[in-house]
XYZ file of C-alpha atoms in Angstrom:
695
model
C -155.187 -67.768 134.943
C -154.059 -65.062 137.920
C -153.155 -62.512 135.106
C -156.383 -63.075 134.219
C -158.488 -62.440 137.229
C -156.595 -59.685 138.131
C -157.544 -58.449 134.611
C -161.490 -59.173 135.299
C -161.501 -58.054 139.056
C -160.572 -54.490 137.581
C -163.221 -54.623 134.420
C -165.886 -55.480 136.688
C -164.463 -51.979 139.127
C -163.988 -49.866 136.831
C -166.652 -46.610 136.611
C -165.466 -44.443 134.114
C -167.583 -43.066 131.982
C -167.587 -45.427 128.655
C -165.217 -44.350 125.788
C -165.162 -44.815 121.362
C -162.933 -47.229 121.986
C -161.788 -46.313 118.534
C -157.765 -46.856 117.983
C -155.761 -45.725 115.239
C -152.728 -47.991 116.361
C -152.141 -51.293 115.424
C -150.576 -53.975 117.251
C -147.495 -56.888 115.290
C -150.128 -58.083 113.644
C -151.541 -55.527 111.999
C -155.653 -55.529 113.583
C -156.604 -53.014 116.639
C -155.429 -54.211 119.883
C -152.084 -54.310 122.498
C -148.884 -55.816 121.530
C -149.343 -59.326 119.773
C -152.372 -60.283 120.800
C -156.408 -58.831 119.937
C -158.483 -56.727 121.682
C -161.845 -54.957 121.285
C -160.869 -52.124 120.180
C -161.978 -50.763 116.145
C -160.799 -49.042 113.885
C -162.654 -45.853 112.569
C -164.650 -46.649 110.408
C -163.896 -47.065 106.931
C -159.876 -46.761 107.735
C -157.402 -48.282 105.462
C -154.374 -49.479 106.693
C -150.767 -50.457 106.298
C -148.174 -52.095 108.656
C -145.011 -53.812 107.957
C -143.226 -55.216 111.133
C -140.003 -57.651 111.907
C -138.416 -58.942 114.747
C -136.055 -61.896 114.232
C -136.283 -63.863 111.644
C -140.288 -62.560 111.387
C -141.674 -59.995 108.867
C -145.325 -59.073 108.608
C -147.092 -57.136 106.078
C -150.568 -56.482 106.872
C -153.551 -54.527 105.177
C -156.592 -54.140 107.245
C -160.119 -52.292 106.664
C -162.714 -51.307 108.395
C -165.932 -52.835 107.043
C -168.637 -51.390 109.083
C -168.425 -49.507 112.163
C -168.202 -53.522 114.385
C -166.521 -55.179 111.665
C -163.097 -55.042 110.304
C -161.009 -57.429 107.807
C -156.903 -58.022 107.610
C -154.734 -59.765 105.028
C -151.296 -61.112 106.543
C -148.299 -61.330 104.289
C -145.917 -63.395 106.536
C -142.314 -64.625 105.872
C -140.263 -67.249 108.585
C -137.123 -67.694 107.862
C -135.064 -70.867 107.933
C -138.305 -72.109 108.821
C -139.160 -74.417 105.618
C -135.772 -75.937 103.978
C -137.349 -75.136 100.368
C -137.581 -71.687 100.647
C -134.721 -69.528 102.902
C -137.949 -67.724 103.581
C -141.252 -68.979 104.152
C -143.826 -67.079 102.598
C -147.572 -67.704 104.475
C -150.745 -65.930 103.660
C -154.047 -65.864 105.967
C -156.671 -63.433 106.401
C -158.543 -62.520 110.147
C -162.120 -60.767 110.962
C -163.260 -59.431 113.950
C -166.562 -58.582 114.874
C -167.997 -56.250 117.559
C -170.799 -58.173 119.279
C -170.859 -54.930 122.335
C -169.998 -51.149 122.655
C -168.915 -50.503 125.733
C -170.927 -49.081 128.403
C -170.684 -47.038 131.684
C -169.597 -50.044 133.117
C -169.642 -52.522 130.342
C -166.811 -53.820 128.216
C -166.663 -53.403 124.578
C -166.792 -57.615 123.272
C -165.461 -58.947 120.240
C -165.652 -61.826 119.119
C -163.100 -62.738 116.268
C -160.927 -65.208 113.758
C -157.521 -65.075 113.179
C -156.021 -67.360 109.941
C -159.481 -68.499 108.725
C -158.365 -69.175 105.694
C -154.539 -69.737 104.753
C -152.617 -72.337 105.644
C -153.008 -72.396 108.987
C -149.748 -71.553 110.817
C -151.657 -69.121 112.464
C -154.651 -70.240 113.180
C -156.729 -69.094 116.545
C -159.845 -67.891 117.610
C -160.465 -65.483 120.919
C -163.096 -63.763 122.327
C -162.088 -60.349 124.271
C -162.924 -57.447 126.259
C -162.008 -53.888 126.613
C -162.648 -51.047 129.338
C -161.346 -48.171 129.338
C -160.360 -46.555 132.920
C -160.264 -42.752 132.868
C -159.124 -41.174 129.802
C -155.565 -42.878 129.096
C -156.009 -46.503 130.491
C -157.843 -49.484 128.689
C -157.415 -53.048 129.928
C -157.944 -55.739 127.697
C -159.281 -59.221 128.447
C -159.783 -62.341 126.843
C -160.016 -66.503 126.095
C -157.994 -67.749 123.070
C -158.434 -70.940 120.399
C -156.209 -72.485 118.471
C -152.626 -70.359 118.162
C -154.095 -68.143 121.012
C -154.389 -71.912 123.617
C -150.801 -72.838 122.861
C -149.813 -71.462 126.265
C -150.953 -72.484 129.633
C -154.338 -73.246 128.329
C -156.655 -73.805 131.351
C -157.373 -77.366 131.809
C -160.594 -76.445 129.416
C -161.494 -77.462 126.437
C -164.923 -77.529 124.178
C -164.025 -80.291 121.280
C -161.666 -82.017 119.349
C -159.578 -79.762 117.204
C -158.532 -81.536 114.154
C -155.581 -80.771 111.999
C -155.336 -78.419 108.542
C -154.647 -80.223 105.424
C -151.614 -77.651 104.139
C -151.164 -78.684 100.627
C -153.939 -76.415 99.089
C -154.993 -74.349 101.908
C -157.461 -71.443 101.042
C -160.330 -73.171 102.509
C -162.478 -71.700 105.332
C -161.407 -74.597 108.468
C -164.885 -74.666 110.442
C -163.904 -77.298 112.206
C -161.759 -75.723 114.148
C -163.270 -72.880 114.830
C -163.539 -72.405 118.840
C -162.703 -76.009 119.289
C -159.838 -77.650 121.324
C -158.000 -76.368 124.506
C -158.982 -72.578 126.068
C -155.985 -70.639 127.044
C -155.965 -66.688 128.494
C -154.876 -63.247 127.840
C -154.860 -59.761 128.894
C -152.725 -56.471 128.772
C -152.668 -53.043 129.900
C -152.364 -49.821 127.082
C -151.682 -46.720 129.022
C -151.672 -43.245 126.591
C -149.417 -41.284 128.146
C -149.181 -38.158 125.912
C -150.750 -37.795 121.946
C -147.558 -39.344 120.307
C -146.408 -41.456 123.182
C -148.471 -45.012 124.321
C -147.297 -47.607 126.712
C -148.609 -51.361 126.474
C -147.635 -54.754 128.125
C -149.482 -57.683 127.795
C -149.864 -61.510 128.985
C -149.869 -63.828 125.103
C -151.289 -66.828 124.989
C -149.368 -67.568 121.960
C -145.703 -70.000 122.807
C -144.913 -70.001 119.371
C -145.451 -73.706 118.849
C -144.438 -74.492 115.492
C -141.284 -72.143 115.285
C -140.330 -72.623 118.261
C -139.768 -76.716 117.186
C -138.099 -75.306 113.745
C -134.985 -73.540 115.911
C -136.342 -69.919 114.809
C -137.517 -68.863 118.330
C -137.238 -69.444 121.493
C -140.373 -68.566 124.297
C -138.429 -67.701 127.174
C -141.368 -65.566 128.808
C -145.279 -64.743 127.907
C -145.279 -61.052 129.145
C -144.576 -58.592 125.780
C -143.748 -55.013 126.209
C -144.250 -52.777 123.596
C -144.165 -48.538 123.501
C -145.836 -47.064 120.283
C -145.439 -43.124 118.894
C -146.595 -41.459 116.741
C -144.529 -39.836 113.646
C -147.703 -37.780 112.337
C -151.709 -37.967 111.928
C -151.983 -40.939 109.856
C -148.091 -42.531 110.511
C -146.742 -44.537 113.624
C -143.458 -46.461 114.787
C -143.459 -49.553 117.307
C -141.278 -50.515 119.083
C -141.652 -54.083 121.288
C -139.939 -56.460 122.929
C -141.800 -60.569 122.906
C -141.413 -63.190 124.854
C -138.023 -62.191 126.490
C -136.763 -63.610 123.277
C -136.478 -60.869 120.134
C -136.700 -57.243 119.761
C -138.822 -55.682 116.528
C -139.986 -52.511 115.046
C -142.823 -51.559 113.446
C -144.495 -49.069 111.121
C -148.285 -48.204 109.899
C -150.020 -45.368 108.345
C -153.326 -45.383 107.494
C -156.272 -43.238 105.930
C -159.710 -42.850 105.548
C -161.612 -42.772 102.337
C -163.700 -40.744 104.444
C -161.316 -37.674 105.204
C -160.078 -36.237 101.389
C -156.208 -35.362 101.381
C -157.712 -31.917 100.417
C -160.504 -30.677 102.268
C -163.499 -29.033 99.567
C -161.915 -29.411 96.677
C -159.384 -26.799 94.577
C -161.479 -26.364 91.231
C -162.605 -23.368 90.311
C -165.580 -21.414 91.508
C -168.737 -22.221 88.782
C -170.300 -19.693 87.294
C -173.189 -18.413 89.128
C -176.940 -19.476 88.040
C -178.456 -15.875 86.307
C -181.931 -14.824 87.589
C -183.811 -14.288 84.339
C -185.331 -10.813 83.886
C -189.131 -9.594 84.352
C -191.381 -10.262 82.231
C -191.997 -6.941 82.430
C -188.248 -6.218 81.035
C -188.200 -9.298 78.274
C -191.563 -9.805 77.147
C -190.226 -11.159 73.781
C -188.096 -13.679 75.719
C -190.858 -14.737 77.977
C -193.273 -15.130 74.566
C -192.344 -17.421 72.135
C -190.960 -14.130 70.036
C -187.339 -15.359 70.208
C -187.981 -18.141 67.858
C -187.922 -17.077 64.775
C -184.827 -14.378 66.161
C -182.163 -17.497 66.529
C -184.203 -19.320 63.728
C -182.066 -23.000 64.401
C -180.361 -22.014 67.357
C -176.684 -22.289 66.018
C -175.439 -19.352 67.668
C -176.565 -20.593 70.736
C -175.043 -24.131 70.342
C -171.993 -22.022 69.762
C -171.817 -19.531 73.120
C -173.359 -22.648 74.825
C -170.518 -26.007 73.700
C -167.547 -22.811 74.249
C -169.116 -22.191 77.765
C -169.289 -26.198 78.235
C -166.001 -26.484 76.989
C -164.102 -24.692 79.590
C -165.917 -26.813 82.471
C -164.763 -30.156 81.140
C -168.043 -31.151 79.491
C -168.342 -31.491 75.253
C -171.569 -30.711 73.761
C -172.922 -33.556 71.303
C -176.342 -32.515 70.875
C -178.869 -30.130 71.404
C -182.682 -29.255 71.167
C -184.541 -25.996 71.606
C -187.874 -25.194 71.880
C -189.845 -21.934 73.368
C -190.264 -24.468 76.818
C -187.475 -26.643 76.915
C -184.562 -27.805 75.885
C -182.260 -30.442 76.136
C -178.226 -30.933 76.183
C -177.231 -34.288 75.529
C -173.012 -33.553 76.716
C -169.897 -35.933 77.492
C -168.208 -35.395 80.743
C -164.272 -35.808 80.660
C -163.636 -33.820 83.799
C -166.068 -34.584 86.746
C -165.803 -37.862 88.452
C -168.895 -37.283 90.463
C -171.126 -36.299 87.747
C -173.422 -33.975 90.323
C -170.950 -32.050 89.669
C -171.146 -32.017 85.967
C -174.905 -30.922 85.902
C -174.606 -28.650 88.345
C -172.200 -26.902 86.544
C -173.721 -27.711 82.833
C -177.417 -26.343 84.808
C -175.671 -22.794 85.560
C -174.256 -22.474 82.342
C -178.354 -23.284 80.462
C -179.109 -20.465 82.631
C -177.279 -18.375 80.931
C -177.348 -19.617 77.257
C -181.207 -19.818 76.810
C -184.408 -16.943 76.794
C -186.007 -16.561 79.732
C -189.653 -18.767 78.531
C -187.458 -21.699 78.289
C -188.406 -23.320 81.584
C -187.727 -27.129 81.855
C -183.558 -28.639 81.056
C -183.006 -32.130 79.959
C -179.355 -32.518 80.902
C -178.814 -36.299 79.114
C -175.159 -37.428 79.850
C -173.544 -40.527 76.898
C -171.443 -42.770 77.215
C -169.314 -43.016 73.493
C -171.978 -41.018 71.760
C -174.891 -42.873 73.343
C -177.199 -41.563 75.914
C -177.548 -43.129 78.608
C -179.042 -40.587 81.404
C -181.325 -38.110 81.625
C -181.230 -35.251 84.794
C -184.572 -33.190 84.277
C -184.125 -30.059 85.916
C -186.457 -26.752 86.327
C -185.508 -23.566 85.839
C -186.990 -21.820 88.167
C -185.904 -24.401 91.234
C -182.509 -23.441 90.201
C -183.329 -20.145 90.622
C -184.691 -20.479 94.010
C -182.449 -23.360 95.947
C -178.673 -21.875 94.559
C -178.310 -20.548 97.932
C -180.212 -23.597 99.998
C -178.255 -27.034 100.764
C -178.495 -29.668 97.945
C -181.249 -31.724 98.863
C -183.743 -29.389 98.634
C -182.119 -29.020 94.520
C -182.661 -33.178 94.669
C -185.996 -33.035 95.308
C -187.055 -30.836 92.365
C -185.394 -33.059 90.172
C -186.577 -35.952 88.146
C -184.380 -38.871 86.624
C -185.583 -40.943 83.879
C -184.111 -42.533 80.100
C -183.479 -40.699 77.086
C -185.436 -43.206 75.449
C -188.418 -42.779 77.751
C -189.450 -39.638 76.234
C -189.563 -37.305 72.510
C -186.378 -35.498 71.237
C -188.290 -33.415 68.872
C -185.885 -31.086 67.127
C -182.440 -32.802 68.282
C -179.440 -31.596 66.206
C -176.437 -33.398 66.618
C -172.943 -30.674 66.840
C -170.421 -31.847 63.843
C -167.726 -30.847 65.762
C -167.815 -33.636 68.682
C -167.129 -36.189 66.001
C -164.363 -37.789 65.091
C -162.641 -37.619 68.503
C -159.587 -38.406 69.564
C -158.493 -39.133 72.922
C -154.600 -40.071 74.291
C -152.213 -40.180 76.491
C -148.879 -41.248 77.119
C -147.463 -41.992 80.388
C -145.280 -44.306 82.639
C -146.441 -47.212 84.104
C -145.506 -49.718 86.828
C -146.491 -53.747 86.983
C -146.269 -55.303 90.456
C -146.129 -58.639 90.846
C -146.616 -60.085 94.516
C -145.949 -63.368 96.530
C -144.098 -65.027 94.586
C -142.293 -67.120 97.549
C -138.684 -66.163 95.394
C -139.353 -62.986 95.485
C -141.444 -61.391 97.502
C -142.608 -58.010 95.613
C -141.479 -58.243 91.459
C -141.323 -54.410 89.812
C -141.782 -53.874 85.417
C -141.471 -49.964 84.605
C -141.741 -48.489 81.618
C -143.959 -46.309 79.019
C -147.628 -46.506 78.357
C -149.388 -45.008 75.326
C -152.803 -44.874 75.002
C -155.374 -44.098 72.508
C -159.363 -44.003 72.092
C -160.909 -42.500 68.485
C -164.742 -41.893 68.600
C -165.612 -41.976 64.813
C -169.213 -42.068 65.357
C -172.233 -41.666 68.467
C -171.107 -45.661 69.916
C -168.384 -46.629 67.477
C -164.892 -46.697 68.968
C -161.237 -47.310 68.374
C -159.504 -48.359 71.016
C -155.850 -48.927 71.437
C -153.022 -49.579 73.959
C -149.504 -50.510 74.483
C -146.522 -50.781 75.995
C -142.686 -50.672 76.706
C -141.128 -52.572 79.131
C -137.636 -50.541 80.057
C -136.713 -52.661 82.491
C -138.038 -55.175 85.109
C -138.381 -58.769 86.995
C -141.814 -59.854 86.714
C -141.023 -61.984 84.170
C -137.937 -63.802 85.839
C -140.678 -65.744 88.147
C -139.909 -69.273 88.328
C -142.639 -71.680 87.691
C -145.244 -72.304 90.477
C -145.025 -75.830 90.983
C -147.242 -77.729 88.775
C -150.565 -79.079 91.267
C -152.575 -77.761 88.812
C -154.145 -80.575 86.177
C -156.597 -77.337 84.380
C -155.162 -75.151 81.207
C -152.585 -72.350 81.239
C -155.314 -69.465 81.468
C -153.495 -67.313 83.121
C -150.261 -68.968 84.805
C -148.948 -68.844 81.388
C -148.562 -65.125 81.751
C -145.550 -64.703 82.214
C -144.039 -66.456 78.856
C -145.293 -62.715 76.756
C -141.607 -61.221 77.347
C -141.800 -59.272 74.362
C -140.495 -55.592 75.571
C -143.086 -53.557 73.285
C -146.690 -54.997 73.741
C -149.653 -54.103 72.615
C -152.126 -54.398 75.165
C -155.401 -54.066 73.502
C -156.603 -52.970 69.638
C -160.236 -52.857 69.519
C -163.678 -52.111 67.761
C -166.135 -51.351 69.829
C -170.173 -50.951 69.159
C -172.666 -49.421 72.321
C -176.032 -49.429 71.621
C -179.561 -48.789 73.123
C -181.331 -51.803 71.689
C -184.154 -50.687 74.126
C -185.345 -48.290 77.314
C -183.386 -49.486 80.145
C -181.291 -51.899 78.094
C -177.677 -51.675 76.922
C -175.644 -53.006 74.437
C -171.940 -53.730 73.706
C -169.680 -55.469 70.898
C -166.305 -55.652 71.064
C -163.604 -57.027 68.338
C -160.160 -57.222 68.306
C -157.158 -57.960 70.770
C -159.238 -57.736 74.145
C -156.930 -58.051 76.326
C -152.563 -58.892 77.479
C -153.780 -62.340 76.864
C -156.531 -62.932 74.636
C -157.673 -61.890 71.772
C -161.716 -62.477 69.934
C -165.711 -60.862 70.279
C -166.705 -59.938 73.401
C -171.219 -59.374 73.442
C -173.025 -57.533 76.631
C -176.117 -56.310 77.252
C -177.379 -54.663 80.232
C -180.651 -53.868 82.255
C -180.484 -51.674 84.624
C -183.378 -48.296 85.615
C -182.251 -45.314 85.706
C -183.284 -45.120 89.617
C -183.211 -48.977 90.323
C -180.625 -50.112 92.767
C -180.786 -53.923 90.677
C -179.958 -54.937 87.185
C -179.219 -57.556 85.119
C -176.110 -58.061 82.627
C -175.267 -61.195 80.617
C -171.842 -61.463 78.447
C -170.851 -63.937 75.735
C -167.250 -64.120 74.841
C -165.092 -65.889 71.789
C -161.002 -65.949 73.158
C -158.021 -67.051 71.426
C -155.343 -67.030 73.436
C -152.578 -64.789 72.212
C -148.922 -65.846 71.073
C -146.598 -65.442 73.141
C -143.934 -64.122 71.307
C -145.836 -62.757 67.693
C -147.350 -59.789 68.757
C -150.150 -59.863 66.030
C -150.155 -63.867 66.725
C -152.629 -66.722 68.213
C -152.231 -69.531 70.059
C -153.618 -73.205 69.930
C -156.607 -72.057 72.617
C -159.760 -71.165 71.806
C -162.469 -70.894 74.203
C -166.587 -69.986 74.456
C -166.505 -68.513 77.966
C -169.390 -65.598 79.120
C -171.426 -65.147 82.312
C -174.746 -64.062 83.878
C -174.442 -61.142 86.378
C -176.995 -59.697 88.923
C -176.011 -56.731 90.812
C -177.684 -54.853 93.242
C -176.576 -51.627 95.768
C -177.636 -51.889 99.060
C -178.334 -49.514 102.132
C -175.442 -48.294 103.605
C -172.876 -48.084 100.219
C -172.346 -51.485 100.032
C -172.793 -53.244 96.916
C -173.127 -56.989 95.805
C -172.469 -59.020 92.557
C -173.137 -62.090 91.674
C -171.447 -63.564 88.168
C -172.568 -67.297 86.906
C -171.661 -69.152 84.085
C -168.446 -70.675 82.579
C -164.657 -68.978 82.802
C -160.954 -69.073 80.273
C -160.166 -72.698 81.859
C -163.915 -74.234 80.440
C -164.700 -74.427 84.564
C -168.442 -73.367 85.581
C -169.410 -71.760 88.568
C -170.271 -68.251 90.566
C -168.410 -65.733 91.916
C -169.315 -63.176 94.670
C -168.333 -59.681 94.935
C -169.540 -57.293 98.189
C -167.476 -53.814 98.090
C -168.101 -51.154 100.089
C -168.505 -48.134 98.168
C -168.169 -44.227 99.465
C -169.613 -41.476 98.380
C -166.440 -39.695 96.414
C -165.586 -42.308 94.551
C -163.831 -45.157 97.176
C -164.597 -48.792 96.729
C -162.837 -50.938 98.910
C -164.339 -54.873 98.119
C -163.284 -58.428 98.065
C -164.407 -61.493 95.693
C -164.197 -65.304 95.464
C -164.737 -67.561 92.641
C -165.961 -71.398 92.939
C -166.388 -73.951 90.482
C -166.607 -76.796 89.774
C -162.799 -78.151 89.903
C -162.106 -79.733 92.840
C -159.773 -77.987 95.074
C -156.452 -80.280 94.912
C -157.017 -79.924 91.187
C -157.657 -76.514 91.306
C -153.664 -76.558 92.867
C -151.966 -74.152 95.660
C -155.374 -71.850 97.162
C -157.812 -74.121 96.632
C -160.276 -71.273 94.611
C -159.303 -67.977 93.840
C -159.988 -64.867 96.462
C -159.450 -61.828 96.288
C -158.755 -58.091 97.351
C -159.723 -54.986 95.197
C -159.762 -51.271 95.916
C -160.422 -48.204 94.040
C -158.714 -44.705 93.989
C -160.727 -41.446 93.106
C -157.531 -39.573 91.809
C -159.318 -36.555 92.421
C -159.228 -37.667 96.019
C -155.453 -37.264 96.034
C -155.039 -34.727 94.184
C -158.226 -31.978 95.349
C -159.480 -31.313 91.645
C -161.796 -32.682 89.718
C -160.984 -35.688 87.192
C -162.742 -38.606 86.250
C -159.304 -40.986 86.345
C -159.213 -44.007 88.871
C -156.500 -45.972 90.074
C -157.905 -49.990 90.874
C -155.474 -52.398 92.634
C -156.404 -56.513 93.454
C -154.362 -58.195 95.653
C -154.500 -61.690 94.636
C -153.490 -64.017 97.248
C -152.488 -66.694 93.906
C -152.727 -65.761 90.232
C -154.295 -69.642 89.571
C -156.180 -70.897 86.137
C -159.639 -71.585 87.748
C -161.827 -69.366 88.341
C -160.556 -66.797 85.436
C -162.100 -64.027 83.710
C -161.158 -62.680 80.694
C -160.300 -58.930 80.791
C -162.119 -56.817 78.719
C -162.307 -53.288 78.904
C -165.844 -51.016 78.807
C -167.875 -53.765 80.403
C -171.125 -51.715 81.255
C -172.511 -51.642 84.876
C -170.033 -49.504 86.425
C -170.082 -47.110 83.158
C -173.854 -46.717 83.398
C -174.490 -46.744 86.837
C -172.314 -44.226 86.997
C -174.283 -41.930 85.325
C -177.686 -42.586 86.907
C -180.250 -41.562 89.662
C -178.808 -44.139 92.394
C -175.121 -42.953 91.845
C -175.693 -39.264 91.037
C -178.121 -39.205 95.009
C -174.773 -40.544 96.002
C -173.057 -37.675 95.273
C -176.050 -34.980 95.122
C -173.747 -32.852 97.582
C -171.686 -31.254 94.550
C -174.043 -30.521 92.761
C -173.794 -26.587 93.371
C -169.731 -27.010 94.218
């Protein structure tokens, strides 16, 4: 109590100018804070941090993300040795969230409110209100009030309502009836930045480690914690700490921010410059229609254009040409930023077509099917080449290719058939198994895409497992009454496995409407038929989709055989792109286990292709029938390869972190779903990354 009063006195007396209370340093729980107590500091907007710490019988791994400048979230995986008789090490999953209520002012501290372990088993469950104030340039002072676990040491004798017990049988549900209830305790501390690399910290903790002390895995001797943090580099640090007069520990932390690419500016070669047109007096025939008879069927222009596009990683599929207008249909095999592909193709077109051609129509295709057209005026290219990209954006228009006529459109015969293939090593990771938190398989994976004609493709992927231990996992406790539609995945122990083998048909049934039909071995566990329709306007933030699947579970041992389980499944989907780079999705329908419900997703999207988000699925399966975890939920991250490499590529790396793999809320994993593919080529996404048009 005395510590809290002294901190409050310092806060009220502080008259230093306000600082930006951001912090790249994290505490022992993997979030901005002092030693293990929280603070009102926030990480830089968009930052991802990963930390691993160990002390005594404890180890903690935490992934944190600064969702907005004021909102942060953390997912933690903690291990406690000898805590539970059933396991040598008891592993616990927990989620935290914190919101900055008020930023620091000249005399006012920053104030934040937070929930700790609000979706887990409740072992770390607690809530807090905390204030942090900078005093000068190097000292930060923090004081706060905690509930739950954060009120287990020296409560103030104050309470708010009754705090109920958590049912840990299933876990994973929000413990609403506990939030900010029960005893209240005070905590606080100081951090002092000695120099650019070294920060010293001390705190008075309100966490008594009651559950751990009762089980003899921790000895709480003092509420005082101290630590020293040393920055190894711009994004990495190591922290040494001494907790509660009993344990010494170390923590390693690393962070990155999607806003800051590893290679600033990129390493790709410079594009061709725009070729200005000669004056009418210098080329009267080129400015009139006199050149039309001379070029005839324009085969020479098509050949030269195709060769120049190939150099830029673009494939010419069709072209039409008139005196004043040219349309080019193309496939982009190189640029993750579609606007960069448009910029490079536009400049090539200024070199390929006669001066009278003023209007360029650039139509990008998906598997040969036209998806989106960008209409560019040649005079704008000539006028704005050295101006900000925004000027060029204001001069273009976006349209559905089906909204206008395509006279004299000639397909390029060399575009089909087309074969794309790759062979590369792969690593499969399984996490959160209580007996082995991380399991790995590794081997070789090959895939091939054979495009027979516009819209018609054959896809195949297979992998050969060289070694690993994922299939060595023991069966989970059978606490679910659902069919084993996903929990049986480890039964597929074939060293050589066909991941998918499908025939796919993509189509444009009508304006703003896209279609997909997939038949064959749809994914590693299911085969069947999948059909999808998507309605999406070129410049709209809103889209609707529908998918219907007939799925049959594949045989565990026979690569091309099927089992006895089959089901009709599918969803209606709504998508919306919010301002600020946030994207929401809602799917309503039937899942693989026959349960009905909805999946809600929210992602933060960065204009370089990064995505970080979370999802949760709620179905008509009661939590007790679902089993441990209560409902399906997870975190997903998409990392564009060009962010690391610095050179253009359309490849991305997708990661999904699920606390548990269960059977409820399970969806079919079909490749080639329409929404993300279509949206990436359309106007709203193009505008987000239009700054790369002149790259």
